[in-house]
mmCIF file of C-alpha atoms in Angstrom:
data_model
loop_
_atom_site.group_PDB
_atom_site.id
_atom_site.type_symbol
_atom_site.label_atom_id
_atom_site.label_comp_id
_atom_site.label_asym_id
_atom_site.label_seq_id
_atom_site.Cartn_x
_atom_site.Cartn_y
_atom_site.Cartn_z
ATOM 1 C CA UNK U 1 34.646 -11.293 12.247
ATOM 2 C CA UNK U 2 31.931 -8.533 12.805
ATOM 3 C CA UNK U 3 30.114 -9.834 9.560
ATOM 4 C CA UNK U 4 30.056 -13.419 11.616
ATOM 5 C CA UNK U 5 29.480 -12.046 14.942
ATOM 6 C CA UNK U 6 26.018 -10.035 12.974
ATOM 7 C CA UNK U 7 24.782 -13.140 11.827
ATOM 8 C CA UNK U 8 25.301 -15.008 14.888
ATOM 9 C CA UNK U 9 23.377 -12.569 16.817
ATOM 10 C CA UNK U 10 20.716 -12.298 14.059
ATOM 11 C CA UNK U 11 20.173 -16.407 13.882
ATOM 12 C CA UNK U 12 20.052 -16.221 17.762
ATOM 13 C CA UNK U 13 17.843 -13.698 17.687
ATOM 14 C CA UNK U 14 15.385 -15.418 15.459
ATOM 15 C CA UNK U 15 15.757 -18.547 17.538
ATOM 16 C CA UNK U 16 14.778 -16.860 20.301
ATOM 17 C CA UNK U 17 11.775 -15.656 19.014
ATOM 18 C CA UNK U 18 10.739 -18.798 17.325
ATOM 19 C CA UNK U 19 11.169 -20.821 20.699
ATOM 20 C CA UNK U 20 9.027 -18.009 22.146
ATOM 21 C CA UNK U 21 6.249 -18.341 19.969
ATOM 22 C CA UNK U 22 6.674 -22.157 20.163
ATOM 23 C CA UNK U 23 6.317 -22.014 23.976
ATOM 24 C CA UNK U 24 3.101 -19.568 23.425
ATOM 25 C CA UNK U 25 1.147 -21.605 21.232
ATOM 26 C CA UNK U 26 2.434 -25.102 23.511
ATOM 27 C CA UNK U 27 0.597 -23.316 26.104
ATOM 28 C CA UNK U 28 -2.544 -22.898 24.528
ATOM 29 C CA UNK U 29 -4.899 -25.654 25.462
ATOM 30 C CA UNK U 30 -6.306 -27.747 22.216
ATOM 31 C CA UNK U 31 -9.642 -27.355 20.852
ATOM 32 C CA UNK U 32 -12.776 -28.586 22.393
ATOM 33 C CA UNK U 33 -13.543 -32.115 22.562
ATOM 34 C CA UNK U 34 -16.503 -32.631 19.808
ATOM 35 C CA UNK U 35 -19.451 -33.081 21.800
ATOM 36 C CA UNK U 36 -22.344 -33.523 18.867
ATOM 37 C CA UNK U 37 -24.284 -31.055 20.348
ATOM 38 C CA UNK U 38 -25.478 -28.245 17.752
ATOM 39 C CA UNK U 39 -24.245 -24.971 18.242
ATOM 40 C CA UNK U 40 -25.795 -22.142 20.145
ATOM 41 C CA UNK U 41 -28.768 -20.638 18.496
ATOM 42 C CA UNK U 42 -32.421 -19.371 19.075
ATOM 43 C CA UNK U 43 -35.831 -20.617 18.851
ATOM 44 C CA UNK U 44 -38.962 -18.487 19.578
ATOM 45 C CA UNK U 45 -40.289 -19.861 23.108
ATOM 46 C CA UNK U 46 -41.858 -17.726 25.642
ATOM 47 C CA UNK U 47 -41.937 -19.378 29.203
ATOM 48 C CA UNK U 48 -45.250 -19.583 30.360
ATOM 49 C CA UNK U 49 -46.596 -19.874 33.769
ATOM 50 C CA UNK U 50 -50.771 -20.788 34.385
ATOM 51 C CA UNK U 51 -50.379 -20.659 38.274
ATOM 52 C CA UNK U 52 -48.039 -17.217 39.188
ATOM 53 C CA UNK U 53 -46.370 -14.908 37.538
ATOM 54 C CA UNK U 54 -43.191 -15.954 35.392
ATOM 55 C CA UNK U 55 -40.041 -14.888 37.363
ATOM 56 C CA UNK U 56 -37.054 -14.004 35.267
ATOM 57 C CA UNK U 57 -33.354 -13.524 36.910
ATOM 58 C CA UNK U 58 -31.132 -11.018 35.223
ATOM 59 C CA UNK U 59 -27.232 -11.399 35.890
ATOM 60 C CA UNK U 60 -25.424 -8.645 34.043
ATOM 61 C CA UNK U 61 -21.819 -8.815 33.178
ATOM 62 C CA UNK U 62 -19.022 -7.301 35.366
ATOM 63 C CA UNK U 63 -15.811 -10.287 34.566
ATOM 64 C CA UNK U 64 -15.114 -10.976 38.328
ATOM 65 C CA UNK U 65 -17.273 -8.608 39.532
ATOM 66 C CA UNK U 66 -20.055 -11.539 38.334
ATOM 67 C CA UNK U 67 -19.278 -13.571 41.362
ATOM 68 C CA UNK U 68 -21.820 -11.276 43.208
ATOM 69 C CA UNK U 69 -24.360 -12.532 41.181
ATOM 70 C CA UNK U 70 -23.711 -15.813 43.380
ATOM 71 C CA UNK U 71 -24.499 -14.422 46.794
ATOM 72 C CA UNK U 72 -28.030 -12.973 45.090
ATOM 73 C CA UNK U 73 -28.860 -16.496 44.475
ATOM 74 C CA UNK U 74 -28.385 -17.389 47.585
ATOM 75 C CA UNK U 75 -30.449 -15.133 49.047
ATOM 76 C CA UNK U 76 -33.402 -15.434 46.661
ATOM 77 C CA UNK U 77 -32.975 -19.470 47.786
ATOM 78 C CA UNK U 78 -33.118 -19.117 50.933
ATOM 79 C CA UNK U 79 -36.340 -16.923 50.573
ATOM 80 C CA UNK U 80 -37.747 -19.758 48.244
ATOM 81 C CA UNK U 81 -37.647 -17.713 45.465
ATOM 82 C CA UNK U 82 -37.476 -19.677 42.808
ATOM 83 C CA UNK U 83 -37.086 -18.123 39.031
ATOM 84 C CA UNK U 84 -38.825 -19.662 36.318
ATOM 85 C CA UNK U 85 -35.718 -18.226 33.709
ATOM 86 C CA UNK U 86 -32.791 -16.685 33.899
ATOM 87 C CA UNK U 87 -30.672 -14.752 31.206
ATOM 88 C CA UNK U 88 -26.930 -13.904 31.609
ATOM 89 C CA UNK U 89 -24.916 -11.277 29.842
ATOM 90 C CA UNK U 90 -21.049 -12.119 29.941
ATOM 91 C CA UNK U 91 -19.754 -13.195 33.352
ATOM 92 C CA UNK U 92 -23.762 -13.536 34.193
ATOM 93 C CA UNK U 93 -23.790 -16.135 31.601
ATOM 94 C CA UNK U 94 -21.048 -18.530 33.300
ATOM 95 C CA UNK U 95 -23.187 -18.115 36.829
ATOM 96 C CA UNK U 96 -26.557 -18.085 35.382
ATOM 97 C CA UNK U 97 -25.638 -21.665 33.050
ATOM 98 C CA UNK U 98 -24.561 -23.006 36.304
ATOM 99 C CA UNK U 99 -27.619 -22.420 37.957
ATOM 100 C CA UNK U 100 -29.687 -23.244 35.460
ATOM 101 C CA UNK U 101 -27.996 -26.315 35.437
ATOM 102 C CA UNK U 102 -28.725 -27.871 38.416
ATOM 103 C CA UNK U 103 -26.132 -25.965 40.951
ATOM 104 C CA UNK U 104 -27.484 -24.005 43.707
ATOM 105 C CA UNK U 105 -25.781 -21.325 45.220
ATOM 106 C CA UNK U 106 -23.489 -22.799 48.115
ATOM 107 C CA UNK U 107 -22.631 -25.220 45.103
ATOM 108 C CA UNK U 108 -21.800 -22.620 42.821
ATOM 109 C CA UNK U 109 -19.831 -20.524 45.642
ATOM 110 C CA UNK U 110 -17.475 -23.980 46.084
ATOM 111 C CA UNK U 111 -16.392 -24.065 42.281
ATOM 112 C CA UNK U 112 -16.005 -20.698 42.453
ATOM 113 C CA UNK U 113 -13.650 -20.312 45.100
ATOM 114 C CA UNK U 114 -12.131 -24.019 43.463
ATOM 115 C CA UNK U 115 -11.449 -22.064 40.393
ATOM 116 C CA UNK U 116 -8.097 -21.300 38.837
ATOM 117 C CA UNK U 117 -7.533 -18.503 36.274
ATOM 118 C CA UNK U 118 -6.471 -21.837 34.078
ATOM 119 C CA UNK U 119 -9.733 -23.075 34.061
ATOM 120 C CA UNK U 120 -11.215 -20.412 32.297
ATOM 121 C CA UNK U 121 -8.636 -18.965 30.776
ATOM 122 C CA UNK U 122 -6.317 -20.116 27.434
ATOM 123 C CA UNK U 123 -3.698 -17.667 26.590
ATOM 124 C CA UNK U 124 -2.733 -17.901 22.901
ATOM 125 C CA UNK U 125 -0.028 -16.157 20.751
ATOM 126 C CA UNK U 126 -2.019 -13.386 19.539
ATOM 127 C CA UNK U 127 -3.905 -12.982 16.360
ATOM 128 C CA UNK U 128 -7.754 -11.766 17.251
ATOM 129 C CA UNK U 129 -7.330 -12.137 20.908
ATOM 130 C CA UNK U 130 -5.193 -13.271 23.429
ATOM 131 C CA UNK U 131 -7.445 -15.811 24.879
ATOM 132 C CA UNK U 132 -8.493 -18.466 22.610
ATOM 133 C CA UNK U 133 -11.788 -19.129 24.877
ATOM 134 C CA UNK U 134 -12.119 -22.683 24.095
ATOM 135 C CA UNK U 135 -11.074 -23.606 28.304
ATOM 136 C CA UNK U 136 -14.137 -21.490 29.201
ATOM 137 C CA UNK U 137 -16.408 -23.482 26.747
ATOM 138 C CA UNK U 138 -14.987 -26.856 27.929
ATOM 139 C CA UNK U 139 -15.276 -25.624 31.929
ATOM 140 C CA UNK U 140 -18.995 -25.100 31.466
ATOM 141 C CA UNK U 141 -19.676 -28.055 29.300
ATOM 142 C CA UNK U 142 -18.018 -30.052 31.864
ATOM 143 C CA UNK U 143 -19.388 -28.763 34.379
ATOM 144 C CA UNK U 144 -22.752 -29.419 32.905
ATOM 145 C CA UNK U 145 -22.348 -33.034 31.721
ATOM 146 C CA UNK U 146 -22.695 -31.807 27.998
ATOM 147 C CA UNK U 147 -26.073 -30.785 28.147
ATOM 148 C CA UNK U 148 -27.172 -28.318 25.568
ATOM 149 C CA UNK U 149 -29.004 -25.225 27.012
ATOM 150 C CA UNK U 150 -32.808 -26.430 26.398
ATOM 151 C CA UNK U 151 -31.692 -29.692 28.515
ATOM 152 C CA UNK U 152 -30.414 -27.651 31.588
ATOM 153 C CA UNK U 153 -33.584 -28.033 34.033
ATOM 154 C CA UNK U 154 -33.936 -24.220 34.221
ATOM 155 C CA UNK U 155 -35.048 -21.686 30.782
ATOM 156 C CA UNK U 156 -31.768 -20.192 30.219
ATOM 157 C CA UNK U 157 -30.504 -17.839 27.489
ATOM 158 C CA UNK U 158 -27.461 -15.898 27.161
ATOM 159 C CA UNK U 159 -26.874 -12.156 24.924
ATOM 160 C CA UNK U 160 -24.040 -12.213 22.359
ATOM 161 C CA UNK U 161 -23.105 -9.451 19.826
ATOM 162 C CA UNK U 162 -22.676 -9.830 15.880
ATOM 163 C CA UNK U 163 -19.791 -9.058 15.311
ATOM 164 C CA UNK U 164 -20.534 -8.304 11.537
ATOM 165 C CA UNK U 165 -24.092 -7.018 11.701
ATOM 166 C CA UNK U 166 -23.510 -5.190 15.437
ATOM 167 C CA UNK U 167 -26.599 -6.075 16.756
ATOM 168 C CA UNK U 168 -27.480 -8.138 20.293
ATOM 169 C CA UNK U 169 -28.541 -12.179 19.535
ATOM 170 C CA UNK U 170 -29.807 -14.294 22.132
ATOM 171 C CA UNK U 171 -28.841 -17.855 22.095
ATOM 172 C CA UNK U 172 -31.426 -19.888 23.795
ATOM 173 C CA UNK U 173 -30.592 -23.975 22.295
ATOM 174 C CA UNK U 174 -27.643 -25.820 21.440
ATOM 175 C CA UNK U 175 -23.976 -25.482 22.828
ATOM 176 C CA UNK U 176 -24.010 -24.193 26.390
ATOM 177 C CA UNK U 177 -20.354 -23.976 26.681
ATOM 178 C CA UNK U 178 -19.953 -22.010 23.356
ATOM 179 C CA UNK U 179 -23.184 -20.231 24.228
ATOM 180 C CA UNK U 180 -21.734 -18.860 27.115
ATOM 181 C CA UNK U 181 -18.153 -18.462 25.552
ATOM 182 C CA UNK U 182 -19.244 -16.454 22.820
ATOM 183 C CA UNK U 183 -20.982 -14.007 25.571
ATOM 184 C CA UNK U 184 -18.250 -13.099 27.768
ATOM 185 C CA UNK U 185 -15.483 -12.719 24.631
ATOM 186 C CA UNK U 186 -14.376 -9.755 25.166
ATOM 187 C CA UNK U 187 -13.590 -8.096 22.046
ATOM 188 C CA UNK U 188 -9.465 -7.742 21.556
ATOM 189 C CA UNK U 189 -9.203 -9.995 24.570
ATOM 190 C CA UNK U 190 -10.874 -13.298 23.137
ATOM 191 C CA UNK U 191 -10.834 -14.223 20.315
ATOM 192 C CA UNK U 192 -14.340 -13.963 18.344
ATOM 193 C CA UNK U 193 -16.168 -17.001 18.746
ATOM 194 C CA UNK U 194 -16.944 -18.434 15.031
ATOM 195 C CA UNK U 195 -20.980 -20.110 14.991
ATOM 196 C CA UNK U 196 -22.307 -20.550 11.330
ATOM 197 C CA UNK U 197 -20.619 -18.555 9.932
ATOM 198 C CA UNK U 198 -20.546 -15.269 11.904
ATOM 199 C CA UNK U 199 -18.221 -13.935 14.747
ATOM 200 C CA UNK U 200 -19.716 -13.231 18.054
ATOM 201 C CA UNK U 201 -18.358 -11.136 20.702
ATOM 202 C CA UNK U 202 -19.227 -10.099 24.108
ATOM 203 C CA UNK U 203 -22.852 -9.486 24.893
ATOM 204 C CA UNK U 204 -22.469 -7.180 27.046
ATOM 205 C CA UNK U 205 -21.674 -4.499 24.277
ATOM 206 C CA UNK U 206 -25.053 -3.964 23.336
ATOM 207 C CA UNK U 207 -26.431 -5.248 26.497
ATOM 208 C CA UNK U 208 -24.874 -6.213 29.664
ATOM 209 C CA UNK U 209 -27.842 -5.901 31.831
ATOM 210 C CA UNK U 210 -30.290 -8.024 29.203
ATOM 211 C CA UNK U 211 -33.784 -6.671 30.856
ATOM 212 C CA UNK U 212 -35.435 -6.723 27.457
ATOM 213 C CA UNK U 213 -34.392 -10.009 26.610
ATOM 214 C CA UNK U 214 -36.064 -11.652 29.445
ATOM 215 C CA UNK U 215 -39.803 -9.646 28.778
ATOM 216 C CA UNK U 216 -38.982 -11.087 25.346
ATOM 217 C CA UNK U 217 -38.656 -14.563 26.420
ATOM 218 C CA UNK U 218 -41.713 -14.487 29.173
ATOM 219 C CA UNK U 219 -40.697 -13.013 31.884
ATOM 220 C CA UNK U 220 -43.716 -10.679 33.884
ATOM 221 C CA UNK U 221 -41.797 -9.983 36.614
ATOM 222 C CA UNK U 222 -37.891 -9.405 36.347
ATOM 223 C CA UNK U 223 -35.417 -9.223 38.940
ATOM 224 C CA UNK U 224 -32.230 -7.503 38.023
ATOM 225 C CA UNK U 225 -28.397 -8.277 39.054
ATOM 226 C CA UNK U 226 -26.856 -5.120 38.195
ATOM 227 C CA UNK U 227 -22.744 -6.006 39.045
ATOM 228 C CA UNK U 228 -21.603 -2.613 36.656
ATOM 229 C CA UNK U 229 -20.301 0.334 37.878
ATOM 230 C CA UNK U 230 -18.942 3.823 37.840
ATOM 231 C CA UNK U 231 -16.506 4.702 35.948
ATOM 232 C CA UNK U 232 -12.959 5.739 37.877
ATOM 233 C CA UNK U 233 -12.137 8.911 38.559
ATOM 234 C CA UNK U 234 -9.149 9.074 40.275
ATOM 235 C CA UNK U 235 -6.847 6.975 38.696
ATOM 236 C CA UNK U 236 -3.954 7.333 36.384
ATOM 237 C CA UNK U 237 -4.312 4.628 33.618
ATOM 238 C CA UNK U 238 -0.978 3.237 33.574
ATOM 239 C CA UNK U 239 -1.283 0.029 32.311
ATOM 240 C CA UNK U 240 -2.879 -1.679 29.480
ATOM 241 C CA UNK U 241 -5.435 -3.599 31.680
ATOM 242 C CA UNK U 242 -6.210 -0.405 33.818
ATOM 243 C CA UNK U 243 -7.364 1.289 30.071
ATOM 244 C CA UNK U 244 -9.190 -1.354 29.257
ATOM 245 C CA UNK U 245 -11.452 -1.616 32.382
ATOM 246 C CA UNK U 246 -11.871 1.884 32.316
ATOM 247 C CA UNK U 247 -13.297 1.861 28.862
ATOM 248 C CA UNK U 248 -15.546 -1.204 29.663
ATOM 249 C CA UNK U 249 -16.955 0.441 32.598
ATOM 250 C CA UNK U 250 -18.254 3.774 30.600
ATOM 251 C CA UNK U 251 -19.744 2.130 27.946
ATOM 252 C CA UNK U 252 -20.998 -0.892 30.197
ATOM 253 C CA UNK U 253 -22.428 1.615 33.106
ATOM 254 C CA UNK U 254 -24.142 4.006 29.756
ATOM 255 C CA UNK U 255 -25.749 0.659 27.735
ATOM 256 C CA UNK U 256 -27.030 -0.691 31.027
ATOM 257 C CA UNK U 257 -28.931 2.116 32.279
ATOM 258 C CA UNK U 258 -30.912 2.027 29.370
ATOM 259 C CA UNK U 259 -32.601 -0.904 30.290
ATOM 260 C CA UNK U 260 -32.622 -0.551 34.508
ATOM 261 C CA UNK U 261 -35.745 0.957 34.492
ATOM 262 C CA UNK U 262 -37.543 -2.016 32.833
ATOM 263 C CA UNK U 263 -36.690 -4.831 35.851
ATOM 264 C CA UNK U 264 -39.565 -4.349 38.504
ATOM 265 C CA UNK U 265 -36.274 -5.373 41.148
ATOM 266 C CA UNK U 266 -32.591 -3.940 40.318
ATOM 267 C CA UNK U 267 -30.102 -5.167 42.511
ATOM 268 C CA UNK U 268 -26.923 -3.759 42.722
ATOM 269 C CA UNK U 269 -24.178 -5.039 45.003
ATOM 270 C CA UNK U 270 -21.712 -3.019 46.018
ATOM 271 C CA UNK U 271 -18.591 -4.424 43.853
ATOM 272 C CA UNK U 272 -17.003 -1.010 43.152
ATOM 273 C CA UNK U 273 -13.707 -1.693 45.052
ATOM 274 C CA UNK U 274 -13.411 -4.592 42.646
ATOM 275 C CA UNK U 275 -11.842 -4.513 39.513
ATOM 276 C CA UNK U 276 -12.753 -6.558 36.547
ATOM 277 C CA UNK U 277 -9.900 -8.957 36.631
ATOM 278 C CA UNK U 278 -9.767 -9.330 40.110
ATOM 279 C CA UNK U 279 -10.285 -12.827 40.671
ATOM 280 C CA UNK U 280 -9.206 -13.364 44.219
ATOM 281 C CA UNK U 281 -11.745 -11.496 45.430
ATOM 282 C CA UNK U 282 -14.247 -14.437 44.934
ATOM 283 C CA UNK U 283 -16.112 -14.454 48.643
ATOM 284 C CA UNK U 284 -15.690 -10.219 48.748
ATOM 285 C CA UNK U 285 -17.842 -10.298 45.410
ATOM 286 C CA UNK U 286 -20.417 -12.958 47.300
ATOM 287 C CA UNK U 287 -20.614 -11.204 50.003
ATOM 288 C CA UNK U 288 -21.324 -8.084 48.558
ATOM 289 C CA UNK U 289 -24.085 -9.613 46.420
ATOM 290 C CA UNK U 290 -25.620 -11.061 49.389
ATOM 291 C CA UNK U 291 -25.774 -8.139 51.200
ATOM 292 C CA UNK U 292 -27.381 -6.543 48.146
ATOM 293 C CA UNK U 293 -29.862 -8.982 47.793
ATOM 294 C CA UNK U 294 -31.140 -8.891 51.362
ATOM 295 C CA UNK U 295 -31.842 -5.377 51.269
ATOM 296 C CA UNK U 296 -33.818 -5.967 48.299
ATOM 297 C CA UNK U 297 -35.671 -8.033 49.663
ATOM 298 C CA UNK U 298 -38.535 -6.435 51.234
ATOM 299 C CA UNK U 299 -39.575 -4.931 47.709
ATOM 300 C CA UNK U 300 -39.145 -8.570 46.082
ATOM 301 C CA UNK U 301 -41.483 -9.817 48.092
ATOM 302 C CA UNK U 302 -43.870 -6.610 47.464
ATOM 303 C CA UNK U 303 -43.761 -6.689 44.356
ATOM 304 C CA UNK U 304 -44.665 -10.713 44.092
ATOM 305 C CA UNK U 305 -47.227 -10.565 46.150
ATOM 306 C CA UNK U 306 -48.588 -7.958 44.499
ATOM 307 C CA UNK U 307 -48.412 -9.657 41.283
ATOM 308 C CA UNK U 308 -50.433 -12.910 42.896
ATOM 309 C CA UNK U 309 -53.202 -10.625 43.534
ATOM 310 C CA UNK U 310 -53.932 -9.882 40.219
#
């Protein structure tokens, strides 16, 4: 009878986990819809500007803390300043695609605060990550009517990392959802996101506030979104998520600074009570950024002006 009852309880057991798995991978959404679009890549292509100064706009990465980046762009609209390209890192790649596509800031703000977790978000049994990624490629190419990146209206690139080679790419054509996708995988979240041949992970490894990137790509005056921030100090570290954002925010906060000092412009809203996964706090993160953004605003306009005389 025990020799019965055993396997009973094994072959339960083992059903168990099999329906679990099942009801994992069932909740997985399936991949992307082919769009024929090419996949993300580069092409040498400086933006030029005969009449003023070319403007670049800088949104770093920060996960929810990105949101701020919204309430800069709102400000700089309303001051009809107008950039001539922007370049995201991570979470400032799903705002920046946005606006490059066509969405202005109050529009961006409503799908924002319209946004569910599911959106964005595919959890997957895991294997390299627990987020497949492929509902944050779809959102944006959605979103954006399928346009690749060099159709968009606005010069828009995004920073990934090789996951192989361990050095910064830009992608700057092709695939905007995947573009963007492959930028804000975080790595041992997401899964790696596979483009000829190589993994990419998150770009804001080797850069989450991509300064450089933008001088590279044209831009003579930069203004920076800076959404990092200081490490904790007083907390415990209980959970997995808690170690995880801890460890993003020392690395993130030490990699950015070493590019801070090349935007003429760093703005940094005031996010700090915010934690990386914090989604709900959507209109605290825009509100900080606009707050930011006005009191930067003086210098902007200095430092434009200045630039016009030249």
């Amino acid at each position: 009878m025990r020799v019965c009852r055993d396997i009973a309880l094994k072959t339960a057991f083992r059903t168990a986990v099999a329906l679990f798995v099942l009801l994992l991978v069932s909740c997985a959404t399936v991949a992307p819809q082919d769009t024929g679009i090419e996949p993300p890549h580069y092409a040498p292509s400086p933006v030029t500007n005969a009449e003023r100064p070319v403007v670049g706009l800088v949104l770093g990465s920060g996960a929810a803390r990105g949101f701020a980046h919204i309430g800069v762009i709102q400000v700089l609209e309303a001051n009809g300043i107008v950039p001539d390209l922007i370049v995201g890192s991570s979470s400032g790649g799903v705002v920046g695609a946005l606006y490059a596509g066509g969405y202005d800031g109050r529009a961006i703000e409503k799908l924002a605060e319209n946004m569910k977790e599911s959106d964005i978000r595919d959890f997957i049994f895991p294997d390299r990550g627990f987020v497949r990624g492929h509902a944050l490629q779809e959102f944006i190419n959605r979103h954006l009517n399928n346009r690749p990146i060099e159709q968009l209206g606005k010069h828009f690139a995004v920073v990934a990392t090789d996951l192989r080679e361990g050095k910064s790419v830009i992608f700057n054509r092709g695939n905007t959802g995947m573009a963007v996708r492959a930028s804000s995988s975080v790595p041992g979240l997401f899964q790696p996101v596979h483009i000829d041949h190589r993994d990419y992970v998150d770009g804001a490894l080797l850069s989450p506030l991509p300064i450089r990137t933008a001088r590279q790509l044209g831009a003579e005056v930069v203004i920076a979104s800076d959404v990092s921030r200081q490490p904790e100090s007083n907390s415990l570290f209980e959970t997995i998520i808690s170690i995880l954002d801890q460890t993003i925010a020392i690395v993130g906060r030490f990699v950015a600074a070493q590019e801070m000092s090349a935007a003429d412009v760093l703005i940094q809203p005031d996010t700090g009570a915010i934690g990386r996964f914090d989604f709900e706090d959507t209109r605290k993160a825009i509100a900080a950024g606009r707050t930011a953004a006005e009191n930067a605003l003086p210098r902007i306009l200095e430092v434009l002006q200045a630039r016009r005389k030249r």
